[in-house]
mmCIF file of C-alpha atoms in Angstrom:
data_model
loop_
_atom_site.group_PDB
_atom_site.id
_atom_site.type_symbol
_atom_site.label_atom_id
_atom_site.label_comp_id
_atom_site.label_asym_id
_atom_site.label_seq_id
_atom_site.Cartn_x
_atom_site.Cartn_y
_atom_site.Cartn_z
ATOM 1 C CA MET A 1 91.651 108.110 104.154
ATOM 2 C CA LYS A 2 94.275 105.312 103.894
ATOM 3 C CA ARG A 3 95.258 103.548 107.036
ATOM 4 C CA GLU A 4 98.878 103.970 108.225
ATOM 5 C CA PHE A 5 101.304 101.514 109.723
ATOM 6 C CA VAL A 6 104.915 101.222 110.817
ATOM 7 C CA VAL A 7 106.797 97.946 110.012
ATOM 8 C CA GLY A 8 110.046 97.255 111.729
ATOM 9 C CA VAL A 9 112.344 94.503 110.404
ATOM 10 C CA THR A 10 114.925 93.179 112.857
ATOM 11 C CA GLY A 11 117.848 90.735 112.656
ATOM 12 C CA ALA A 12 116.107 87.416 113.113
ATOM 13 C CA SER A 13 115.798 84.794 110.417
ATOM 14 C CA GLY A 14 112.485 84.916 108.518
ATOM 15 C CA VAL A 15 112.850 88.044 106.572
ATOM 16 C CA ILE A 16 110.464 86.460 104.033
ATOM 17 C CA TYR A 17 107.670 87.186 106.501
ATOM 18 C CA ALA A 18 108.515 90.950 106.392
ATOM 19 C CA HIS A 19 108.621 90.851 102.572
ATOM 20 C CA ARG A 20 105.228 89.235 102.266
ATOM 21 C CA LEU A 21 103.679 91.508 104.892
ATOM 22 C CA LEU A 22 105.036 94.532 102.926
ATOM 23 C CA GLU A 23 103.693 93.274 99.613
ATOM 24 C CA VAL A 24 100.177 93.000 100.990
ATOM 25 C CA LEU A 25 100.293 96.035 103.345
ATOM 26 C CA CYS A 26 101.791 98.442 100.885
ATOM 27 C CA GLU A 27 98.829 97.858 98.570
ATOM 28 C CA ARG A 28 96.335 98.740 101.330
ATOM 29 C CA ALA A 29 97.863 101.333 103.534
ATOM 30 C CA ARG A 30 100.556 103.941 103.912
ATOM 31 C CA VAL A 31 103.549 102.128 105.334
ATOM 32 C CA HIS A 32 106.692 103.372 107.109
ATOM 33 C CA ILE A 33 109.480 100.820 107.031
ATOM 34 C CA ILE A 34 112.530 100.600 109.313
ATOM 35 C CA ILE A 35 115.108 97.976 108.673
ATOM 36 C CA SER A 36 117.830 97.342 111.222
ATOM 37 C CA ASP A 37 121.507 96.835 110.079
ATOM 38 C CA THR A 38 121.364 93.203 111.116
ATOM 39 C CA ALA A 39 118.015 92.639 109.238
ATOM 40 C CA ARG A 40 119.793 93.959 106.030
ATOM 41 C CA GLN A 41 122.491 91.355 106.569
ATOM 42 C CA ILE A 42 120.067 88.492 107.229
ATOM 43 C CA ALA A 43 118.032 89.574 104.206
ATOM 44 C CA GLY A 44 121.048 89.254 101.986
ATOM 45 C CA ILE A 45 121.887 85.819 103.407
ATOM 46 C CA GLU A 46 118.225 84.660 102.968
ATOM 47 C CA GLY A 47 118.007 86.207 99.447
ATOM 48 C CA VAL A 48 115.195 88.512 100.329
ATOM 49 C CA ASP A 49 115.000 92.143 98.832
ATOM 50 C CA LEU A 50 113.282 94.578 101.083
ATOM 51 C CA MET A 51 113.760 97.556 98.832
ATOM 52 C CA GLY A 52 111.468 98.997 96.236
ATOM 53 C CA PHE A 53 108.127 98.947 98.075
ATOM 54 C CA ASP A 54 105.796 101.891 97.726
ATOM 55 C CA ALA A 55 106.597 103.048 101.265
ATOM 56 C CA ILE A 56 108.349 105.528 103.370
ATOM 57 C CA TYR A 57 111.814 104.126 104.389
ATOM 58 C CA ALA A 58 113.254 105.502 107.733
ATOM 59 C CA ASP A 59 116.766 105.094 108.964
ATOM 60 C CA ASN A 60 116.836 103.090 112.222
ATOM 61 C CA SER A 61 119.352 105.455 113.749
ATOM 62 C CA ASN A 62 117.087 108.510 113.252
ATOM 63 C CA LEU A 63 115.388 109.004 116.631
ATOM 64 C CA ALA A 64 114.194 112.456 115.302
ATOM 65 C CA ALA A 65 111.897 110.849 112.725
ATOM 66 C CA ASP A 66 108.234 111.711 112.789
ATOM 67 C CA ILE A 67 107.308 108.119 113.704
ATOM 68 C CA ALA A 68 109.474 108.459 116.965
ATOM 69 C CA SER A 69 106.852 110.879 118.446
ATOM 70 C CA GLY A 70 103.594 110.223 120.253
ATOM 71 C CA SER A 71 102.063 113.040 118.181
ATOM 72 C CA PHE A 72 102.533 110.930 115.102
ATOM 73 C CA CYS A 73 99.230 109.192 114.480
ATOM 74 C CA CYS A 74 99.226 105.612 113.066
ATOM 75 C CA ASP A 75 97.075 102.588 113.158
ATOM 76 C CA GLY A 76 99.763 100.431 114.694
ATOM 77 C CA MET A 77 103.110 98.820 114.266
ATOM 78 C CA ALA A 78 104.415 95.221 113.539
ATOM 79 C CA ILE A 79 107.963 94.111 114.037
ATOM 80 C CA VAL A 80 108.479 91.260 111.587
ATOM 81 C CA PRO A 81 110.525 89.332 112.363
ATOM 82 C CA CYS A 82 111.272 90.453 115.856
ATOM 83 C CA SER A 83 114.676 89.352 117.145
ATOM 84 C CA MET A 84 115.052 88.393 120.818
ATOM 85 C CA LYS A 85 117.312 91.446 121.278
ATOM 86 C CA THR A 86 114.449 93.696 120.042
ATOM 87 C CA LEU A 87 111.951 91.836 122.237
ATOM 88 C CA ALA A 88 114.184 92.443 125.213
ATOM 89 C CA ALA A 89 114.439 96.162 124.414
ATOM 90 C CA VAL A 90 110.710 96.619 123.796
ATOM 91 C CA SER A 91 109.719 94.603 126.861
ATOM 92 C CA ASN A 92 112.033 96.800 129.046
ATOM 93 C CA GLY A 93 111.408 100.177 127.498
ATOM 94 C CA PHE A 94 114.911 100.459 126.056
ATOM 95 C CA ALA A 95 114.314 102.647 123.061
ATOM 96 C CA ASP A 96 117.839 103.177 121.641
ATOM 97 C CA ASN A 97 116.929 103.045 117.928
ATOM 98 C CA LEU A 98 113.952 104.051 115.723
ATOM 99 C CA ILE A 99 112.388 100.563 115.712
ATOM 100 C CA THR A 100 112.357 100.306 119.574
ATOM 101 C CA ARG A 101 111.322 103.931 120.054
ATOM 102 C CA ALA A 102 108.408 103.571 117.555
ATOM 103 C CA ALA A 103 107.381 100.448 119.382
ATOM 104 C CA ASP A 104 107.679 102.255 122.729
ATOM 105 C CA VAL A 105 105.399 105.050 121.317
ATOM 106 C CA CYS A 106 102.789 102.502 120.285
ATOM 107 C CA LEU A 107 102.755 101.013 123.754
ATOM 108 C CA LYS A 108 102.592 104.320 125.591
ATOM 109 C CA GLU A 109 99.893 105.685 123.184
ATOM 110 C CA ARG A 110 97.931 102.331 123.460
ATOM 111 C CA ARG A 111 98.264 101.622 119.761
ATOM 112 C CA PRO A 112 98.515 98.076 118.476
ATOM 113 C CA LEU A 113 102.015 96.571 118.543
ATOM 114 C CA LEU A 114 102.641 93.194 117.097
ATOM 115 C CA LEU A 115 105.917 91.350 117.699
ATOM 116 C CA LEU A 116 106.427 88.231 115.336
ATOM 117 C CA LEU A 117 109.074 86.157 116.935
ATOM 118 C CA ARG A 118 111.005 83.584 115.015
ATOM 119 C CA GLU A 119 113.218 81.687 117.442
ATOM 120 C CA MET A 120 113.395 78.326 119.108
ATOM 121 C CA PRO A 121 113.909 76.988 121.668
ATOM 122 C CA LEU A 122 112.934 79.721 123.985
ATOM 123 C CA SER A 123 114.935 80.424 127.092
ATOM 124 C CA ARG A 124 113.380 81.575 130.395
ATOM 125 C CA VAL A 125 114.667 85.041 129.609
ATOM 126 C CA HIS A 126 112.795 84.983 126.255
ATOM 127 C CA LEU A 127 109.552 83.773 127.959
ATOM 128 C CA LYS A 128 109.963 86.490 130.684
ATOM 129 C CA ASN A 129 110.380 89.148 127.969
ATOM 130 C CA MET A 130 107.437 87.771 125.993
ATOM 131 C CA LEU A 131 105.232 88.089 129.138
ATOM 132 C CA ALA A 132 106.458 91.537 129.895
ATOM 133 C CA ALA A 133 105.800 92.675 126.349
ATOM 134 C CA ASP A 134 102.277 91.231 126.629
ATOM 135 C CA GLU A 135 101.760 92.867 129.929
ATOM 136 C CA ALA A 136 102.864 96.238 128.379
ATOM 137 C CA GLY A 137 100.120 95.862 125.676
ATOM 138 C CA ALA A 138 101.941 94.224 122.809
ATOM 139 C CA THR A 139 100.691 91.196 120.896
ATOM 140 C CA VAL A 140 103.306 88.602 120.917
ATOM 141 C CA MET A 141 103.083 86.168 117.956
ATOM 142 C CA VAL A 142 105.262 83.313 117.001
ATOM 143 C CA ALA A 143 105.930 82.472 113.374
ATOM 144 C CA SER A 144 104.295 78.995 113.538
ATOM 145 C CA PRO A 145 102.103 78.162 110.563
ATOM 146 C CA PRO A 146 99.260 75.790 110.803
ATOM 147 C CA PHE A 147 99.102 72.828 108.459
ATOM 148 C CA TYR A 148 95.322 72.188 108.150
ATOM 149 C CA GLN A 149 95.363 73.984 104.781
ATOM 150 C CA GLN A 150 97.827 71.280 103.525
ATOM 151 C CA PRO A 151 100.560 73.686 102.356
ATOM 152 C CA LYS A 152 102.458 72.829 99.141
ATOM 153 C CA THR A 153 105.088 75.503 99.210
ATOM 154 C CA ILE A 154 106.973 77.650 101.600
ATOM 155 C CA ASP A 155 105.009 80.601 100.277
ATOM 156 C CA ASP A 156 101.825 78.834 101.553
ATOM 157 C CA LEU A 157 103.343 78.626 104.973
ATOM 158 C CA VAL A 158 104.500 82.208 104.996
ATOM 159 C CA ASP A 159 101.013 83.408 103.864
ATOM 160 C CA MET A 160 99.310 81.617 106.819
ATOM 161 C CA VAL A 161 101.615 83.419 109.261
ATOM 162 C CA VAL A 162 101.307 86.804 107.506
ATOM 163 C CA ALA A 163 97.477 86.361 107.399
ATOM 164 C CA ARG A 164 97.425 86.163 111.210
ATOM 165 C CA VAL A 165 99.599 89.281 111.452
ATOM 166 C CA LEU A 166 97.223 91.194 109.080
ATOM 167 C CA ASP A 167 94.212 89.937 111.024
ATOM 168 C CA HIS A 168 95.673 91.386 114.235
ATOM 169 C CA MET A 169 96.369 94.606 112.438
ATOM 170 C CA GLY A 170 92.731 94.826 111.225
ATOM 171 C CA VAL A 171 93.763 94.603 107.558
ATOM 172 C CA ARG A 172 91.447 92.717 105.238
ATOM 173 C CA HIS A 173 93.176 90.162 102.995
ATOM 174 C CA ASP A 174 92.629 87.019 101.081
ATOM 175 C CA LEU A 175 95.823 85.109 102.099
ATOM 176 C CA GLY A 176 95.653 81.485 103.147
ATOM 177 C CA THR A 177 92.708 79.360 104.192
ATOM 178 C CA ARG A 178 90.644 79.905 107.338
ATOM 179 C CA TRP A 179 89.739 77.035 109.624
ATOM 180 C CA SER A 180 86.171 75.893 109.002
ATOM 181 C CA GLY A 181 85.840 73.128 111.491
ATOM 182 C CA TYR A 182 85.903 69.293 110.948
ATOM 183 C CA ASP A 183 83.621 66.428 111.285
ATOM 184 C CA ALA A 184 84.542 64.478 114.412
#
């Protein structure tokens, strides 16, 4: 039986991370995709097409969708990228759209929820919301690629971040290079 995940895409720069995650995840699992209106706008600005994946697309305004219910079983959710607005909503239980409701369901059902933030600098409010999300059970990640693999392209950098997301989702992959230590 295929694993099943929900992917939310919100209005932060870095839609390329969502695209790469969907490329890999849709080959290995059943995927439900929710794209916010602002994410659609940002995707257009960044030249990233999020349509056409072998996945189930859900409208962000549809709070009656199956993935809005705790009775819907899935293996977890990732919000990639996760805007600071969405972080604030998730960390405070404000579920006013399908992305934040599906995230709220993951938290209450104790399912994995990954929030990939792409913002800097971080304000005190952002940091407090990150801590609150962590305390609620989410995994807070920052799109900060390592450089030990000596990246040559933007795709190399994207793969290293997406590899960490997939690791935390428990999805096997062959993206990037793993750290193997060094001789000191």
